[in-house]
mmCIF file of C-alpha atoms in Angstrom:
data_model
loop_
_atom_site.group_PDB
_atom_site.id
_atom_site.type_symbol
_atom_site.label_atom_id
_atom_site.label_comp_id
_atom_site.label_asym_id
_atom_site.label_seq_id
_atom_site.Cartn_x
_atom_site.Cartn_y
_atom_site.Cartn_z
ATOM 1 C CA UNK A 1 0.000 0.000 0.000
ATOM 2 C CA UNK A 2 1.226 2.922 -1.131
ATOM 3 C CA UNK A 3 0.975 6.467 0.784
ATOM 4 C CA UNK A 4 -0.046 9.626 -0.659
ATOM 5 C CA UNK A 5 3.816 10.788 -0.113
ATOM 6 C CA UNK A 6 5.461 7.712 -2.073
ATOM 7 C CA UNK A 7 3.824 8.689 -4.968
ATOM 8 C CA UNK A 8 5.769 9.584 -8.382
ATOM 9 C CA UNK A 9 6.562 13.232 -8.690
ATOM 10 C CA UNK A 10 5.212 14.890 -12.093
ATOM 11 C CA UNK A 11 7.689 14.491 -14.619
ATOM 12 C CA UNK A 12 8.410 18.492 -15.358
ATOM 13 C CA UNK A 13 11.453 18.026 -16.983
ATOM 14 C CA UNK A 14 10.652 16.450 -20.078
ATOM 15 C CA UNK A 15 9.371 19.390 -22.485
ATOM 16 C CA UNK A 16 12.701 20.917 -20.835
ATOM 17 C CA UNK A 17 15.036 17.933 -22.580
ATOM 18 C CA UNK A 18 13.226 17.926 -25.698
ATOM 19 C CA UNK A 19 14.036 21.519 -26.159
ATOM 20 C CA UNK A 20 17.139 20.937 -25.223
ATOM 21 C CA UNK A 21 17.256 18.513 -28.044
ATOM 22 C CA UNK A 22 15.824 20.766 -30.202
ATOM 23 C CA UNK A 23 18.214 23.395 -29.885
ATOM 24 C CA UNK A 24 21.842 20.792 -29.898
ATOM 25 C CA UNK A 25 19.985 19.658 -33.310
ATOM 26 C CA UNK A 26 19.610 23.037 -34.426
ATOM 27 C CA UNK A 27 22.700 24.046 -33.479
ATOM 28 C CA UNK A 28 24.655 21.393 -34.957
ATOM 29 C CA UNK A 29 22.863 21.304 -38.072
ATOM 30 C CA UNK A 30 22.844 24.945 -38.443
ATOM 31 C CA UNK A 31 27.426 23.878 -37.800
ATOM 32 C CA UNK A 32 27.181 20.911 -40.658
ATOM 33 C CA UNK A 33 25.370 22.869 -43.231
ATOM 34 C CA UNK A 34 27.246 25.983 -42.581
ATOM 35 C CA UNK A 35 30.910 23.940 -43.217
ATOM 36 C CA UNK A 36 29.348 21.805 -45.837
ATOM 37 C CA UNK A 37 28.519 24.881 -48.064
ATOM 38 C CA UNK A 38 31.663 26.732 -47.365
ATOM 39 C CA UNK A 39 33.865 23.321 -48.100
ATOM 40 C CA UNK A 40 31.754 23.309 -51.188
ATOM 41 C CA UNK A 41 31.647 27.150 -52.107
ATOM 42 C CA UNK A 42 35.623 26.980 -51.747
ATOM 43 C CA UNK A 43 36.097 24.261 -53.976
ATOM 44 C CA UNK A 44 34.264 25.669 -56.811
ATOM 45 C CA UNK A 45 36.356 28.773 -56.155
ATOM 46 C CA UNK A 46 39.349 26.109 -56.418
ATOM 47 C CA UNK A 47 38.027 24.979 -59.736
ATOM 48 C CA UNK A 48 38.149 28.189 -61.321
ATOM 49 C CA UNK A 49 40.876 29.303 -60.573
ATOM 50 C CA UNK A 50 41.922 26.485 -61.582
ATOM 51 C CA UNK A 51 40.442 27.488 -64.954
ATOM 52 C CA UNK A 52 41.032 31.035 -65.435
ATOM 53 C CA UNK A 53 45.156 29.446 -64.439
ATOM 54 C CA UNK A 54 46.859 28.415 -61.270
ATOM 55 C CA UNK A 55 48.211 32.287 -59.725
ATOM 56 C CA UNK A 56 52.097 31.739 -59.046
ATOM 57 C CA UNK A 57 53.384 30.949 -55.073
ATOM 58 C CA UNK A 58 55.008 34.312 -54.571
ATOM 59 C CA UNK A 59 51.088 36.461 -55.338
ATOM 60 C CA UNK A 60 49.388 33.749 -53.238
ATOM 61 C CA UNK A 61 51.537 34.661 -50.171
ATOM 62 C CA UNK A 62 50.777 38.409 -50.946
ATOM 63 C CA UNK A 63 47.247 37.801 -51.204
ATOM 64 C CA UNK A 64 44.919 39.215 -48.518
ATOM 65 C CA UNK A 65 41.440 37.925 -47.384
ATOM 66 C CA UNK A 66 38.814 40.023 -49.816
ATOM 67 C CA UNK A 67 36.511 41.181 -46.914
ATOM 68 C CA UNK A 68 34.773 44.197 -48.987
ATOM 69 C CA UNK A 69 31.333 42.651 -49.857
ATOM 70 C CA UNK A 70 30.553 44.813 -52.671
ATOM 71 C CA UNK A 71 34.008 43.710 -54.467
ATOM 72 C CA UNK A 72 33.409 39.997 -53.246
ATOM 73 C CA UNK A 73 29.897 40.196 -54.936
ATOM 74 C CA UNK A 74 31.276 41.862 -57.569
ATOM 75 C CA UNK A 75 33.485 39.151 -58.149
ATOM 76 C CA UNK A 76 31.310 36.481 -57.955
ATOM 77 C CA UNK A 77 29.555 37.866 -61.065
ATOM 78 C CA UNK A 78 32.407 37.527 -62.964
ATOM 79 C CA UNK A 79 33.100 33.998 -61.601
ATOM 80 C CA UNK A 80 36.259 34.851 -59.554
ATOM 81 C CA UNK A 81 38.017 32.353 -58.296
ATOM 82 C CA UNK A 82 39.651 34.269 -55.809
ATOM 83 C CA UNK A 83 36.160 36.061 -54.510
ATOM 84 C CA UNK A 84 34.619 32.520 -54.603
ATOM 85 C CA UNK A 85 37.273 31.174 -52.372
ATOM 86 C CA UNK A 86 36.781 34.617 -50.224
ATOM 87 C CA UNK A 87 33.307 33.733 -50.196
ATOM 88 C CA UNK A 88 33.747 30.562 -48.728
ATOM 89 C CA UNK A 89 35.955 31.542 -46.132
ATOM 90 C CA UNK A 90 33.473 34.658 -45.378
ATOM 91 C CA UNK A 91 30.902 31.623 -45.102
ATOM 92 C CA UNK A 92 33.158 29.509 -42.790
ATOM 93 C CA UNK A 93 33.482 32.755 -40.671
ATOM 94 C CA UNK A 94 29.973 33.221 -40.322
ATOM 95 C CA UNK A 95 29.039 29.809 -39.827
ATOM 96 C CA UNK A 96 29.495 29.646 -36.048
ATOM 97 C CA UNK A 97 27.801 33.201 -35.236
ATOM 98 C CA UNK A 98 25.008 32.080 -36.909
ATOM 99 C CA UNK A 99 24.815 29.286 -34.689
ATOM 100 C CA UNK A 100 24.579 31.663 -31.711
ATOM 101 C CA UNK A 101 22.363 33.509 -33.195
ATOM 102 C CA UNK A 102 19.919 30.509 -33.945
ATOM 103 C CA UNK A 103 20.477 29.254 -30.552
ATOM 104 C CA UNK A 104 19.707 32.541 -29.247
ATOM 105 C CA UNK A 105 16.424 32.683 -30.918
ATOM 106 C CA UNK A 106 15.801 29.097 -29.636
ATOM 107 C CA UNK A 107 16.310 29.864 -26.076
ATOM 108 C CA UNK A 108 13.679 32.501 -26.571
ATOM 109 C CA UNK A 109 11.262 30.837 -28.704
ATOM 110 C CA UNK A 110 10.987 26.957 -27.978
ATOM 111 C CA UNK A 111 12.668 27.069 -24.081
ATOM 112 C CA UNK A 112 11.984 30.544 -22.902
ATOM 113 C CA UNK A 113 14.861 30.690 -20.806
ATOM 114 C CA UNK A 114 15.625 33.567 -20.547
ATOM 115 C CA UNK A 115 19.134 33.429 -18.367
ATOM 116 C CA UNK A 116 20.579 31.589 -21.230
ATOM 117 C CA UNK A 117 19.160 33.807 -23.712
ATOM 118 C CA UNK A 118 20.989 37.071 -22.152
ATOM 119 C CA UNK A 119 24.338 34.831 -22.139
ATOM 120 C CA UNK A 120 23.487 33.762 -25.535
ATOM 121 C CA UNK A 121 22.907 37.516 -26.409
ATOM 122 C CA UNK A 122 26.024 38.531 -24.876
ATOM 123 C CA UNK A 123 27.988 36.259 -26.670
ATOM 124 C CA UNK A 124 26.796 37.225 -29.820
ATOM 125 C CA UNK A 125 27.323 40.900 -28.950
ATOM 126 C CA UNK A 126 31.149 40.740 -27.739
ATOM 127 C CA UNK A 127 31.195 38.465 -31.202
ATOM 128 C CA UNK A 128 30.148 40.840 -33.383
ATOM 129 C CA UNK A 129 31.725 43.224 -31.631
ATOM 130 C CA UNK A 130 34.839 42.137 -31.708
ATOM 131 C CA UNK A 131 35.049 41.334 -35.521
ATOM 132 C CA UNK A 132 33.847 44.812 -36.055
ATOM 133 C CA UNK A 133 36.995 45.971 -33.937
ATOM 134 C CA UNK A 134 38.876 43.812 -35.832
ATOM 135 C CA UNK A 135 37.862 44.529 -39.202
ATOM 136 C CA UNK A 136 38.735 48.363 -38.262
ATOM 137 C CA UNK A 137 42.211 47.705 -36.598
ATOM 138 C CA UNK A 138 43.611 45.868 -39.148
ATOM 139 C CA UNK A 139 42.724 48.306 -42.216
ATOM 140 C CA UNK A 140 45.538 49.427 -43.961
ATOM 141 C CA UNK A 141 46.262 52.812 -43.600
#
């Protein structure tokens, strides 16, 4: 015979874990897909440069990273190589902010936690932030 105190607590914790689940599958899909596309955006880059001839060792080393978007895009018009490959770098970079951002908007949405939201908006912030910072330091004067 059972008492009224022996009896099973309410399982509150499950919707928890399948969010949870929800947002480690978004946020490693959002990881594969984001790589994937880069890997595949940097090979077709490969390719034609390939095409339009292989640039020598001594101008690859000389080379910077294209991070204007209106030349990249520009370049990408024309078929590029070298903006492709930018392109898929620019894509590799972005790949894991837009994971914090998705998981951001997951916390909100599906969990509504909202601790881990403000850490997850944090993060993104000093991110953004810092590649902002970045992008300014290290332009040539």
């Amino acid at each position: 015979m059972k008492l009224q105190s022996e009896k099973a607590p309410v399982d509150s914790t499950v919707p928890a874990e399948k969010n949870e689940f929800i947002i480690q599958d978004a946020a490693s899909w959002v990881l594969r897909v984001g790589v994937f596309a880069s890997i595949a955006v940097m090979a077709i880059g490969l390719g034609l440069s390939w095409i339009h001839g292989l640039p020598s060792i001594a101008m690859m080393q000389h080379i910077a990273f294209q991070d204007n978007l209106r030349t990249m895009f520009n370049g990408l018009t024309q078929f590029d190589g070298r903006s492709v490959l930018d392109c898929g770098i620019f894509l590799l970079v972005l790949t894991p902010i837009l994971r914090v951002a998705v998981s951001l908007i997951l916390f909100i949405i599906a969990d509504k936690d909202w601790f881990y939201a403000g850490v997850t908006f944090v993060v993104l912030a000093l991110t953004l932030t810092s590649l902002i910072l970045l992008k300014h330091a290290w332009r040539p004067k």
